[in-house]
Short mmCIF file of C-alpha atoms in Angstrom, two decimals:
data_model
loop_
_atom_site.label_atom_id
_atom_site.label_comp_id
_atom_site.label_asym_id
_atom_site.label_seq_id
_atom_site.Cartn_x
_atom_site.Cartn_y
_atom_site.Cartn_z
CA MET X 1 -212.22 43.20 -35.95
CA ALA X 2 -211.39 46.07 -38.03
CA VAL X 3 -207.97 46.27 -39.94
CA TRP X 4 -206.07 49.31 -39.13
CA LEU X 5 -204.75 50.84 -42.30
CA VAL X 6 -202.19 53.49 -42.83
CA PRO X 7 -201.01 55.96 -45.65
CA GLY X 8 -199.48 54.21 -47.96
CA ASN X 9 -200.48 50.36 -47.29
CA SER X 10 -203.41 48.93 -48.53
CA ALA X 11 -204.06 46.33 -46.36
CA ALA X 12 -201.71 45.22 -43.48
CA GLN X 13 -200.38 41.75 -43.20
CA ALA X 14 -202.08 38.93 -41.41
CA ALA X 15 -200.36 39.01 -37.38
CA PRO X 16 -197.34 36.40 -37.40
CA ALA X 17 -197.39 33.40 -34.95
CA LEU X 18 -194.89 33.76 -32.40
CA GLN X 19 -193.38 30.98 -32.39
CA ASP X 20 -192.43 28.67 -29.52
CA ASP X 21 -188.59 29.04 -29.52
CA ALA X 22 -189.19 32.43 -29.76
CA VAL X 23 -191.38 32.69 -26.25
CA GLN X 24 -187.88 30.99 -24.92
CA ALA X 25 -185.44 32.85 -26.16
CA ILE X 26 -187.52 36.24 -25.64
CA SER X 27 -187.91 35.19 -21.52
CA ARG X 28 -184.31 34.04 -21.45
CA LEU X 29 -182.79 37.78 -22.61
CA VAL X 30 -185.61 39.30 -19.98
CA GLU X 31 -184.33 36.79 -17.49
CA GLU X 32 -180.33 37.73 -18.17
CA MET X 33 -180.80 41.31 -18.31
CA VAL X 34 -181.93 41.15 -14.55
CA GLU X 35 -179.65 39.52 -11.80
CA PRO X 36 -181.00 37.96 -8.52
CA GLY X 37 -182.11 40.71 -6.21
CA GLN X 38 -182.29 43.78 -8.74
CA PRO X 39 -184.89 46.03 -9.93
CA GLY X 40 -186.38 44.68 -13.14
CA ALA X 41 -188.42 44.58 -15.74
CA GLY X 42 -191.76 43.52 -18.00
CA VAL X 43 -192.16 42.79 -21.47
CA GLY X 44 -195.78 42.06 -23.29
CA ILE X 45 -196.32 41.10 -26.92
CA VAL X 46 -199.97 41.49 -28.74
CA LEU X 47 -200.61 40.19 -32.13
CA GLY X 48 -203.53 41.10 -34.24
CA GLY X 49 -205.14 42.16 -31.09
CA ASP X 50 -204.59 39.51 -28.96
CA VAL X 51 -202.19 39.34 -25.91
CA VAL X 52 -199.69 36.32 -27.02
CA PHE X 53 -196.76 37.41 -24.69
CA SER X 54 -195.92 38.79 -20.94
CA HIS X 55 -192.66 37.90 -19.30
CA TYR X 56 -191.49 39.86 -15.77
CA ALA X 57 -187.93 39.83 -13.93
CA GLY X 58 -186.66 41.30 -11.28
CA LEU X 59 -188.03 43.42 -7.78
CA ALA X 60 -190.47 45.91 -7.83
CA ASN X 61 -189.31 46.91 -4.68
CA LEU X 62 -185.85 46.20 -2.64
CA ASP X 63 -186.29 46.51 0.57
CA THR X 64 -189.13 44.33 1.48
CA PRO X 65 -188.25 42.88 -1.46
CA THR X 66 -191.04 42.75 -4.28
CA PRO X 67 -190.96 40.83 -7.55
CA ILE X 68 -192.23 42.58 -10.54
CA ASP X 69 -195.74 41.02 -11.43
CA ALA X 70 -198.91 42.02 -13.34
CA SER X 71 -200.04 44.54 -10.92
CA THR X 72 -197.17 46.04 -10.46
CA ARG X 73 -197.84 49.86 -11.71
CA PHE X 74 -194.70 51.78 -13.26
CA ASN X 75 -194.59 55.66 -13.88
CA ILE X 76 -194.61 55.10 -18.05
CA ALA X 77 -193.08 58.93 -18.51
CA SER X 78 -193.16 60.42 -22.28
CA VAL X 79 -195.78 56.81 -23.32
CA ALA X 80 -198.32 58.99 -21.52
CA LYS X 81 -198.18 61.70 -24.10
CA GLN X 82 -200.31 59.69 -26.43
CA TYR X 83 -202.91 59.30 -23.80
CA THR X 84 -203.21 63.23 -23.57
CA ALA X 85 -203.00 63.45 -27.55
CA LEU X 86 -206.20 61.02 -27.66
CA MET X 87 -208.01 63.01 -24.97
CA VAL X 88 -207.67 66.10 -27.28
CA LEU X 89 -208.30 64.35 -30.41
CA GLU X 90 -211.81 63.11 -28.85
CA LEU X 91 -212.68 66.97 -27.64
CA ALA X 92 -211.84 67.78 -31.40
CA GLN X 93 -213.93 65.29 -32.95
CA SER X 94 -216.66 65.86 -30.79
CA GLY X 95 -216.54 69.86 -31.47
CA ARG X 96 -214.82 71.17 -28.03
CA VAL X 97 -211.62 71.37 -29.57
CA ASP X 98 -210.26 72.88 -33.16
CA LEU X 99 -207.16 72.27 -33.42
CA SER X 100 -206.46 74.64 -35.74
CA GLN X 101 -207.17 77.20 -33.47
CA ASP X 102 -204.34 79.64 -30.91
CA PHE X 103 -204.06 77.17 -27.84
CA ARG X 104 -204.81 80.37 -26.06
CA THR X 105 -208.41 80.29 -27.23
CA TYR X 106 -208.70 77.66 -24.59
CA LEU X 107 -205.94 79.19 -21.69
CA PRO X 108 -206.56 82.91 -22.10
CA GLY X 109 -203.65 84.61 -20.11
CA VAL X 110 -201.28 82.11 -20.90
CA MET X 111 -197.62 82.77 -22.47
CA GLU X 112 -199.41 86.53 -23.48
CA GLY X 113 -195.63 87.36 -24.02
CA ILE X 114 -195.50 85.03 -27.16
CA ASP X 115 -196.78 87.23 -29.92
CA PRO X 116 -197.19 84.20 -33.38
CA PRO X 117 -200.58 82.00 -32.66
CA ILE X 118 -199.43 78.58 -31.85
CA SER X 119 -202.18 76.32 -32.54
CA VAL X 120 -203.18 72.80 -30.30
CA GLY X 121 -202.07 70.61 -33.33
CA GLN X 122 -198.64 72.36 -33.28
CA LEU X 123 -198.47 71.76 -29.37
CA ILE X 124 -199.61 68.09 -30.19
CA ASN X 125 -196.73 67.23 -32.58
CA HIS X 126 -193.75 69.58 -31.38
CA THR X 127 -193.87 72.27 -33.83
CA SER X 128 -194.86 75.47 -31.28
CA GLY X 129 -191.21 76.11 -30.75
CA ILE X 130 -192.11 76.69 -27.38
CA ARG X 131 -189.32 75.86 -25.40
CA ASP X 132 -189.02 72.70 -22.62
CA VAL X 133 -189.78 73.71 -19.55
CA TYR X 134 -187.12 71.12 -17.73
CA ASP X 135 -184.53 72.55 -19.64
CA LEU X 136 -185.38 76.30 -18.57
CA TYR X 137 -185.64 74.76 -15.48
CA PHE X 138 -182.45 73.15 -15.29
CA ILE X 139 -180.82 76.47 -16.64
CA THR X 140 -182.51 78.13 -13.61
CA ASN X 141 -179.83 75.45 -11.50
CA ALA X 142 -183.01 73.84 -9.80
CA THR X 143 -182.88 70.25 -10.16
CA TRP X 144 -186.36 69.29 -11.18
CA TYR X 145 -186.51 65.81 -9.46
CA GLU X 146 -185.78 66.93 -6.01
CA THR X 147 -188.28 69.60 -6.73
CA ASP X 148 -191.68 69.42 -6.03
CA PHE X 149 -192.16 70.94 -9.48
CA ASP X 150 -195.85 70.42 -10.93
CA ASN X 151 -197.70 72.29 -13.55
CA ARG X 152 -198.17 75.36 -11.48
CA THR X 153 -194.52 76.03 -11.43
CA ALA X 154 -194.07 74.97 -15.38
CA LEU X 155 -196.64 77.90 -16.12
CA THR X 156 -195.05 79.95 -13.92
CA LEU X 157 -191.73 79.37 -16.08
CA LEU X 158 -193.59 79.27 -19.29
CA ASN X 159 -195.49 82.35 -19.07
CA ARG X 160 -192.42 84.82 -18.52
CA GLN X 161 -191.17 83.36 -21.74
CA VAL X 162 -190.69 86.27 -24.48
CA ALA X 163 -189.32 83.92 -27.35
CA LEU X 164 -189.40 80.63 -28.68
CA ASN X 165 -187.09 78.24 -30.42
CA PHE X 166 -188.26 78.96 -33.96
CA GLU X 167 -191.19 80.50 -35.19
CA PRO X 168 -194.13 77.74 -34.71
CA GLY X 169 -194.76 75.70 -37.55
CA THR X 170 -191.11 76.50 -39.29
CA ASP X 171 -189.64 73.21 -37.24
CA TYR X 172 -189.48 70.64 -34.84
CA ARG X 173 -188.38 70.31 -31.41
CA TYR X 174 -189.42 68.00 -29.14
CA SER X 175 -190.91 69.61 -25.72
CA ASN X 176 -192.20 68.65 -22.92
CA SER X 177 -193.89 72.12 -22.22
CA ASN X 178 -196.20 71.12 -24.92
CA TYR X 179 -198.12 68.32 -23.47
CA ILE X 180 -198.41 70.41 -19.35
CA LEU X 181 -200.03 72.67 -21.81
CA LEU X 182 -202.69 70.53 -23.68
CA ALA X 183 -203.15 68.98 -20.01
CA GLU X 184 -204.53 72.47 -19.14
CA LEU X 185 -205.91 72.88 -21.68
CA VAL X 186 -208.15 69.46 -21.52
CA SER X 187 -208.91 70.42 -18.13
CA ALA X 188 -209.72 74.40 -18.79
CA VAL X 189 -212.58 72.51 -21.55
CA VAL X 190 -213.92 69.61 -19.54
CA ASP X 191 -214.22 72.23 -16.75
CA GLU X 192 -212.45 69.23 -14.08
CA PRO X 193 -208.19 68.78 -12.47
CA PHE X 194 -206.50 66.55 -15.25
CA HIS X 195 -205.93 63.71 -13.22
CA VAL X 196 -209.82 63.23 -12.37
CA TYR X 197 -210.66 63.68 -16.19
CA ALA X 198 -207.63 61.61 -17.25
CA THR X 199 -207.97 58.75 -14.47
CA ARG X 200 -211.71 58.53 -15.83
CA PHE X 201 -210.96 58.69 -19.42
CA LEU X 202 -208.44 55.82 -18.49
CA SER X 203 -210.79 53.45 -16.49
CA GLU X 204 -213.44 53.94 -19.33
CA ARG X 205 -210.95 52.32 -21.74
CA GLY X 206 -210.64 49.36 -19.76
CA LEU X 207 -207.22 50.64 -18.29
CA GLY X 208 -208.48 50.38 -14.98
CA ASP X 209 -204.84 50.10 -12.90
CA SER X 210 -203.47 53.69 -14.82
CA SER X 211 -203.88 56.87 -13.33
CA ILE X 212 -202.51 60.31 -12.79
CA ARG X 213 -201.01 61.38 -9.78
CA ARG X 214 -202.72 64.08 -8.20
CA ARG X 215 -199.45 65.27 -6.31
CA TYR X 216 -196.25 64.07 -4.78
CA GLY X 217 -197.03 61.95 -1.96
CA VAL X 218 -200.16 60.35 -3.35
CA VAL X 219 -199.88 56.64 -2.83
CA ILE X 220 -199.75 54.75 -6.41
CA PRO X 221 -200.59 50.85 -5.12
CA ARG X 222 -198.68 48.45 -5.87
CA LEU X 223 -195.78 50.40 -7.19
CA ALA X 224 -192.43 49.85 -8.74
CA ARG X 225 -189.69 51.93 -6.97
CA ALA X 226 -187.22 53.16 -9.56
CA TYR X 227 -183.45 52.52 -8.96
CA GLY X 228 -180.17 53.00 -10.67
CA ASN X 229 -176.50 51.55 -9.62
CA TYR X 230 -173.94 54.31 -10.40
CA GLY X 231 -171.09 52.07 -9.51
CA SER X 232 -171.60 52.13 -5.24
CA GLY X 233 -174.92 50.26 -4.97
CA TRP X 234 -178.77 50.50 -6.28
CA LEU X 235 -179.99 54.16 -5.40
CA GLU X 236 -183.60 54.65 -5.15
CA ASP X 237 -184.84 57.73 -6.85
CA ALA X 238 -186.45 61.01 -5.78
CA ASP X 239 -189.64 61.11 -7.15
CA ILE X 240 -190.57 64.94 -6.03
CA ALA X 241 -191.60 66.17 -9.64
CA ASN X 242 -195.13 65.88 -10.81
CA THR X 243 -196.24 67.32 -13.70
CA GLN X 244 -199.53 65.53 -15.94
CA GLY X 245 -200.08 65.61 -19.07
CA ASP X 246 -196.42 65.02 -20.47
CA GLY X 247 -195.87 62.11 -18.31
CA PHE X 248 -196.03 60.95 -14.62
CA MET X 249 -198.58 58.31 -15.56
CA TYR X 250 -198.93 55.01 -13.90
CA ALA X 251 -199.56 51.58 -14.98
CA SER X 252 -199.46 48.23 -15.02
CA LEU X 253 -198.15 46.17 -17.97
CA PRO X 254 -201.55 44.23 -18.69
CA ASP X 255 -203.07 48.06 -19.04
CA LEU X 256 -200.59 49.27 -21.57
CA LEU X 257 -201.20 45.80 -23.22
CA ARG X 258 -205.05 45.72 -23.17
CA TRP X 259 -204.73 49.24 -24.91
CA GLU X 260 -202.37 47.71 -27.30
CA THR X 261 -205.36 44.83 -28.42
CA GLN X 262 -207.39 47.84 -29.06
CA ILE X 263 -204.94 49.42 -31.91
CA TRP X 264 -205.45 46.54 -33.39
CA GLY X 265 -209.04 46.32 -33.25
CA ALA X 266 -210.62 43.95 -30.49
CA ASP X 267 -213.29 44.82 -28.15
CA ARG X 268 -212.17 48.80 -28.64
CA SER X 269 -213.43 51.52 -26.52
CA LEU X 270 -213.50 54.67 -28.42
CA PRO X 271 -214.86 54.88 -32.62
CA ASP X 272 -212.57 53.10 -35.07
CA ASP X 273 -212.35 56.44 -36.92
CA LEU X 274 -210.82 58.03 -33.84
CA ILE X 275 -208.49 55.34 -33.13
CA GLU X 276 -207.24 54.85 -36.22
CA MET X 277 -206.53 58.54 -36.52
CA SER X 278 -204.40 58.57 -33.65
CA GLN X 279 -202.18 56.76 -35.43
CA ARG X 280 -201.46 58.23 -38.13
CA PRO X 281 -199.47 61.26 -38.88
CA ILE X 282 -201.48 64.91 -38.43
CA GLU X 283 -203.06 66.24 -41.28
CA GLY X 284 -201.87 69.45 -42.62
CA LEU X 285 -199.04 70.13 -39.72
CA SER X 286 -195.25 70.48 -40.87
CA ASN X 287 -193.88 67.41 -39.21
CA PRO X 288 -194.71 64.03 -40.09
CA ALA X 289 -192.75 62.20 -38.39
CA TYR X 290 -194.81 62.93 -35.02
CA GLY X 291 -198.25 62.65 -34.19
CA TYR X 292 -200.69 62.30 -31.72
CA GLY X 293 -198.22 61.49 -28.87
CA LEU X 294 -196.23 59.05 -32.02
CA GLU X 295 -193.38 59.03 -33.70
CA PHE X 296 -193.08 57.24 -36.94
CA GLY X 297 -189.84 55.51 -38.68
CA PHE X 298 -188.96 52.06 -40.42
CA TYR X 299 -186.85 48.96 -38.43
CA ARG X 300 -186.06 46.30 -40.83
CA GLY X 301 -188.06 47.05 -43.63
CA ALA X 302 -190.89 47.47 -41.80
CA ARG X 303 -193.08 50.52 -40.60
CA THR X 304 -193.00 51.55 -36.94
CA VAL X 305 -195.17 53.78 -34.11
CA PHE X 306 -193.12 54.13 -31.40
CA HIS X 307 -192.59 55.92 -28.11
CA GLU X 308 -190.18 55.92 -25.28
CA GLY X 309 -190.61 57.34 -22.13
CA ALA X 310 -187.92 57.77 -19.47
CA THR X 311 -187.86 59.55 -15.96
CA GLY X 312 -185.36 59.13 -13.45
CA SER X 313 -184.56 55.13 -13.39
CA TYR X 314 -188.15 54.71 -15.30
CA ASN X 315 -188.14 53.92 -18.70
CA THR X 316 -190.99 52.72 -21.40
CA HIS X 317 -190.95 51.81 -24.61
CA VAL X 318 -194.19 50.85 -26.96
CA LEU X 319 -192.72 49.20 -30.28
CA ARG X 320 -195.79 48.88 -32.98
CA PHE X 321 -195.26 47.23 -36.40
CA PRO X 322 -198.36 48.62 -38.84
CA ASP X 323 -197.56 46.06 -41.27
CA PHE X 324 -198.86 43.11 -39.52
CA GLN X 325 -200.47 44.14 -36.43
CA ALA X 326 -198.02 43.62 -33.96
CA SER X 327 -196.55 45.51 -30.19
CA ILE X 328 -194.26 45.88 -27.93
CA VAL X 329 -193.96 47.09 -24.67
CA VAL X 330 -191.64 47.34 -22.40
CA VAL X 331 -191.42 48.84 -18.55
CA SER X 332 -188.71 48.71 -16.62
CA ASN X 333 -187.54 50.25 -12.93
CA ASN X 334 -184.02 49.90 -13.35
CA ARG X 335 -181.61 52.85 -14.99
CA ASN X 336 -179.09 50.32 -16.21
CA ILE X 337 -182.16 48.25 -18.24
CA SER X 338 -182.47 50.60 -21.60
CA ALA X 339 -186.76 49.66 -22.49
CA VAL X 340 -185.51 50.51 -26.33
CA ALA X 341 -183.13 48.28 -26.57
CA LEU X 342 -184.84 45.40 -24.88
CA ALA X 343 -188.22 46.42 -27.41
CA VAL X 344 -186.06 46.20 -30.63
CA ARG X 345 -183.62 42.36 -29.80
CA THR X 346 -187.35 41.57 -28.94
CA ALA X 347 -188.32 42.31 -31.98
CA ASN X 348 -185.65 40.40 -34.14
CA LEU X 349 -186.30 37.19 -31.70
CA ALA X 350 -190.49 37.72 -31.98
CA PHE X 351 -190.06 38.54 -36.08
CA ASP X 352 -186.96 37.65 -37.62
CA ASN X 353 -188.77 35.98 -40.21
CA VAL X 354 -191.14 38.44 -41.06
CA PHE X 355 -188.22 41.44 -41.80
CA THR X 356 -187.46 42.10 -45.05
CA ASP X 357 -183.92 43.77 -43.99
CA ALA X 358 -184.49 46.59 -46.72
CA ALA X 359 -182.48 49.43 -46.72
CA THR X 360 -184.31 52.67 -45.47
CA TYR X 361 -182.07 55.24 -45.82
CA PRO X 362 -179.90 56.71 -48.72
CA ALA X 363 -176.31 55.12 -49.24
CA GLY X 364 -174.91 58.33 -50.06
CA PRO X 365 -175.86 61.80 -51.78
CA ASP X 366 -177.68 62.62 -55.22
CA VAL X 367 -174.98 64.99 -55.75
CA ILE X 368 -171.49 65.10 -55.41
CA SER X 369 -170.24 68.91 -54.80
CA ASP X 370 -166.87 69.93 -55.94
CA ILE X 371 -165.11 71.52 -53.31
CA GLY X 372 -161.20 71.69 -54.80
CA SER X 373 -158.51 72.02 -51.92
CA LEU X 374 -159.21 70.28 -48.83
CA ASP X 375 -157.28 73.14 -46.95
CA GLY X 376 -160.18 75.43 -45.85
CA PHE X 377 -162.47 72.15 -44.61
CA LEU X 378 -159.70 70.77 -41.96
CA GLY X 379 -160.77 71.85 -38.34
CA LEU X 380 -163.62 71.37 -35.98
CA TYR X 381 -167.50 70.62 -36.93
CA GLU X 382 -170.49 70.07 -34.96
CA LEU X 383 -172.97 67.82 -35.80
CA ASP X 384 -177.13 68.40 -35.36
CA SER X 385 -176.76 66.22 -32.63
CA GLY X 386 -174.34 68.23 -30.70
CA THR X 387 -171.16 66.17 -30.96
CA PHE X 388 -168.74 68.15 -32.08
CA VAL X 389 -166.27 66.60 -34.96
CA ARG X 390 -162.82 67.46 -36.01
CA LEU X 391 -161.23 67.00 -39.72
CA VAL X 392 -157.78 66.23 -39.48
CA SER X 393 -154.84 65.85 -42.34
CA ARG X 394 -152.05 63.23 -41.50
CA ASP X 395 -149.53 61.98 -43.97
CA GLY X 396 -152.01 62.99 -46.91
CA ASP X 397 -154.50 61.05 -45.22
CA LEU X 398 -158.03 62.27 -44.29
CA PHE X 399 -159.32 61.36 -40.56
CA ARG X 400 -162.10 61.70 -37.99
CA GLU X 401 -161.17 62.32 -34.61
CA ILE X 402 -164.05 62.52 -31.92
CA GLU X 403 -163.24 63.45 -28.13
CA TRP X 404 -162.78 60.06 -26.47
CA ARG X 405 -162.82 58.03 -29.19
CA GLU X 406 -160.03 56.17 -31.19
CA PRO X 407 -159.48 58.42 -34.82
CA VAL X 408 -160.94 56.82 -37.80
CA ARG X 409 -159.04 57.14 -41.21
CA LEU X 410 -161.62 58.31 -44.34
CA ILE X 411 -160.98 56.37 -47.57
CA PRO X 412 -161.42 58.22 -50.83
CA GLU X 413 -163.99 56.68 -53.34
CA ALA X 414 -164.37 59.34 -55.73
CA ASP X 415 -163.44 63.48 -55.31
CA ASN X 416 -165.17 64.25 -52.26
CA LEU X 417 -166.52 60.91 -50.98
CA TYR X 418 -165.12 59.07 -48.37
CA HIS X 419 -166.35 55.74 -46.37
CA TYR X 420 -164.85 55.43 -42.92
CA GLU X 421 -162.17 52.76 -42.62
CA THR X 422 -164.05 50.89 -39.97
CA ASN X 423 -167.22 50.84 -41.53
CA PRO X 424 -167.50 50.82 -45.38
CA ASN X 425 -171.55 51.31 -44.90
CA LEU X 426 -170.41 55.06 -43.42
CA ARG X 427 -169.68 58.09 -46.15
CA LEU X 428 -168.62 61.04 -45.58
CA THR X 429 -168.81 63.89 -48.20
CA LEU X 430 -168.26 67.66 -47.46
CA THR X 431 -170.18 70.29 -48.55
CA GLN X 432 -170.18 74.28 -49.10
CA SER X 433 -173.20 76.60 -49.19
CA ALA X 434 -173.51 79.66 -51.40
CA GLU X 435 -172.52 81.83 -48.82
CA GLY X 436 -169.27 80.01 -48.11
CA ARG X 437 -170.57 77.95 -44.89
CA ARG X 438 -168.58 74.67 -44.46
CA GLY X 439 -170.16 71.05 -43.41
CA PHE X 440 -169.95 67.60 -44.36
CA ALA X 441 -172.98 65.42 -44.55
CA LEU X 442 -172.80 61.41 -43.17
CA TYR X 443 -174.52 58.72 -44.80
CA ALA X 444 -175.66 55.01 -44.09
CA PRO X 445 -178.82 52.42 -44.78
CA SER X 446 -179.54 51.95 -41.50
CA GLN X 447 -179.67 55.82 -40.60
CA SER X 448 -181.27 59.28 -41.43
CA PRO X 449 -178.52 61.22 -42.94
CA GLN X 450 -176.83 63.52 -40.71
CA PHE X 451 -175.12 66.97 -40.99
CA ALA X 452 -172.41 69.22 -39.49
CA GLN X 453 -171.14 72.71 -39.71
CA GLN X 454 -167.83 73.85 -39.63
CA VAL X 455 -167.25 75.63 -36.38
CA PRO X 456 -164.68 78.98 -36.66
CA PRO X 457 -161.57 78.98 -35.14
CA THR X 458 -160.22 80.21 -31.84
CA PRO X 459 -159.00 83.62 -31.91
CA ASP X 460 -155.14 84.10 -30.79
CA GLU X 461 -155.73 87.88 -30.49
CA GLU X 462 -154.57 89.16 -26.71
CA THR X 463 -157.38 90.78 -26.23
CA TYR X 464 -159.83 88.63 -27.09
CA PRO X 465 -160.41 87.41 -23.38
CA ALA X 466 -161.28 90.47 -21.94
CA SER X 467 -163.69 91.42 -24.71
CA ILE X 468 -166.08 88.64 -23.86
CA GLU X 469 -165.52 89.09 -19.85
CA GLY X 470 -169.23 90.46 -17.99
CA ARG X 471 -172.09 89.83 -16.48
CA TYR X 472 -175.12 88.46 -18.20
CA PHE X 473 -178.69 87.87 -17.19
CA ASN X 474 -181.93 86.22 -18.66
CA ALA X 475 -185.02 87.53 -16.73
CA GLU X 476 -187.54 84.18 -18.61
CA THR X 477 -185.09 82.50 -16.74
CA GLU X 478 -184.13 84.96 -13.66
CA THR X 479 -180.84 83.63 -14.29
CA GLU X 480 -177.59 85.37 -14.21
CA ILE X 481 -174.11 84.13 -15.89
CA ILE X 482 -170.57 85.67 -15.45
CA LEU X 483 -167.75 85.05 -18.06
CA GLN X 484 -164.08 84.99 -16.91
CA HIS X 485 -160.98 84.51 -18.09
CA THR X 486 -158.67 82.92 -15.34
CA ALA X 487 -155.03 83.42 -14.85
CA ASP X 488 -154.11 80.05 -16.45
CA GLY X 489 -155.69 80.74 -19.69
CA GLU X 490 -159.36 78.94 -18.73
CA TYR X 491 -162.62 79.95 -19.10
CA VAL X 492 -165.36 79.96 -16.30
CA MET X 493 -168.94 80.40 -16.46
CA VAL X 494 -170.36 81.56 -12.75
CA LYS X 495 -174.20 80.93 -13.08
CA ASN X 496 -176.27 81.08 -9.94
CA ASP X 497 -172.65 81.55 -8.16
CA ARG X 498 -171.54 78.45 -9.39
CA PRO X 499 -168.71 78.10 -11.07
CA ARG X 500 -168.09 75.86 -14.19
CA THR X 501 -165.06 75.45 -16.42
CA LEU X 502 -165.78 76.35 -20.23
CA GLN X 503 -164.32 74.87 -23.32
CA LEU X 504 -163.24 77.96 -25.80
CA VAL X 505 -164.29 75.69 -29.18
CA GLY X 506 -164.46 78.61 -31.81
CA ARG X 507 -164.21 82.42 -32.13
CA ASP X 508 -167.21 83.56 -30.09
CA TYR X 509 -168.43 80.02 -29.01
CA LEU X 510 -168.18 78.19 -25.64
CA THR X 511 -169.27 74.59 -24.31
CA TRP X 512 -169.79 73.11 -20.94
CA ASN X 513 -171.51 69.73 -21.01
CA ASP X 514 -174.74 70.42 -22.52
CA TYR X 515 -174.58 74.17 -22.77
CA ARG X 516 -173.98 75.78 -26.34
CA ILE X 517 -172.82 79.62 -25.44
CA ARG X 518 -172.59 82.17 -28.21
CA VAL X 519 -171.60 85.48 -27.92
CA VAL X 520 -173.63 88.18 -29.86
CA ARG X 521 -171.81 91.46 -31.03
CA ASP X 522 -172.85 94.91 -32.22
CA GLY X 523 -171.76 96.68 -35.64
CA ARG X 524 -168.36 97.73 -33.65
CA GLY X 525 -167.54 94.56 -32.61
CA LEU X 526 -168.83 94.93 -29.11
CA SER X 527 -169.91 91.55 -26.83
CA THR X 528 -173.83 92.98 -26.24
CA GLY X 529 -174.86 89.76 -24.67
CA LEU X 530 -175.18 85.91 -24.89
CA THR X 531 -177.43 83.26 -26.82
CA VAL X 532 -177.58 79.55 -24.82
CA ASP X 533 -178.62 76.58 -25.84
CA ARG X 534 -179.15 73.43 -24.08
CA ASN X 535 -181.09 70.37 -25.39
CA ARG X 536 -184.59 71.70 -26.31
CA VAL X 537 -184.33 75.61 -25.26
CA ARG X 538 -182.75 77.20 -28.03
CA ASN X 539 -181.38 81.08 -28.49
CA LEU X 540 -182.06 81.71 -24.70
CA ASP X 541 -181.29 85.59 -24.69
CA PHE X 542 -178.92 86.72 -22.03
CA PRO X 543 -178.50 90.67 -22.67
CA ARG X 544 -174.77 92.09 -21.23
CA GLN X 545 -175.54 94.18 -17.92
CA ASP X 546 -172.12 96.08 -17.24
#
């Protein structure tokens, strides 16, 4: 059996045995998460090329009712990306695709409004800068799961784009658009519809119960319906969208486990070097944390290769431990079950005696900056994740405040180094750039450092509300925004005739749910437009129309 080696590892350990008490504990865990008569989940474990555990609980169909079993197929959502990337990698190894070439070499006429070259490899590891088509679609007021949204619809929207989230290769932002474009690229290169080529490719890998749905309405045999409970009973998802390449691959748990056995060397259906390359970061690209449809990280001292998939109420997670040749796969048709959490809890039960619990991340800054007085650092901050945090002083103590959470006192350890009173392992240090921009950094051994920037204070002058009122329009999404200030002091965004109440969190900075709206001004201070961010879309330009 071939041994899979990854950078920095001289040899993989032998796969640990799965103990009987762990088998029983994992089975109980799955059963306890699914009450009788509910949609459920399946969990499988592969060790050293062998399937050593699988367990199913709950119903695939609440109407029939049909139990979930080894024949049940699930929409595995973004877990499908690794298979799309694998198809591209095979075409690259056969010389039919060059990962360093602009992807439009193979898709002429696509996204002609974007000037800088974007390589095929940058699509694969999300460093292209291309905005996520689903977030673009939400901005138009459409709801993707209620509309027959497919690759053709996605291309129409992407072809209207004239800007990117960032210059290709300079940053990373996950975007489903990349893998929709990769599916179109594969189809163009092989001169065959993607769903036909991909389904045959999967079958040749031994995944005979896996397929790419041609279009909405096509019957998937033994399909698990997807359900969510929002407090008033179970509702079935409207599974109308049908893009290809980024997701919407339907597979049984045994098929997914069969691929995991090949990852660890058993009866491989592709050359060793191709499979092993597909499990590594992509050489020469700027984001080493995302490879061929897979992410890389650490858990309890062990390296991990993983990917989550979630669409509607379907959620799937694949979690690999290359140091000891192990995989855990979770599939679910229940929105109320987290596949990621279930995979991690399964790993804790299965491999507790293997993990080293080594701290992965720095517990504090290398250098603590001297910031002088705290006065200028009090106020509102925004974390990279989009969460707003306020630092306030009470009776000489510094507190952290987040909406809907209890305030937490920050305990000084040294000048400009604090820890949370509720968690001594969570430390905060204040920062200031050479340009004077204030922020803070959070450190904990269990997570990568998080950073926040201070939000400018809200304006108090009477003329301010009128200065941002107006009509704004973005041609890339064909979307209009009207900003208004009401008599009771609220700011309202009317987008495509639907009003939403905005929060003014800082000067020229307004928010609503996932939207971050910034006012653009000219040299005279007059409002000339807006830039809008929403999750995986950045800097969408809305020029002023009045």
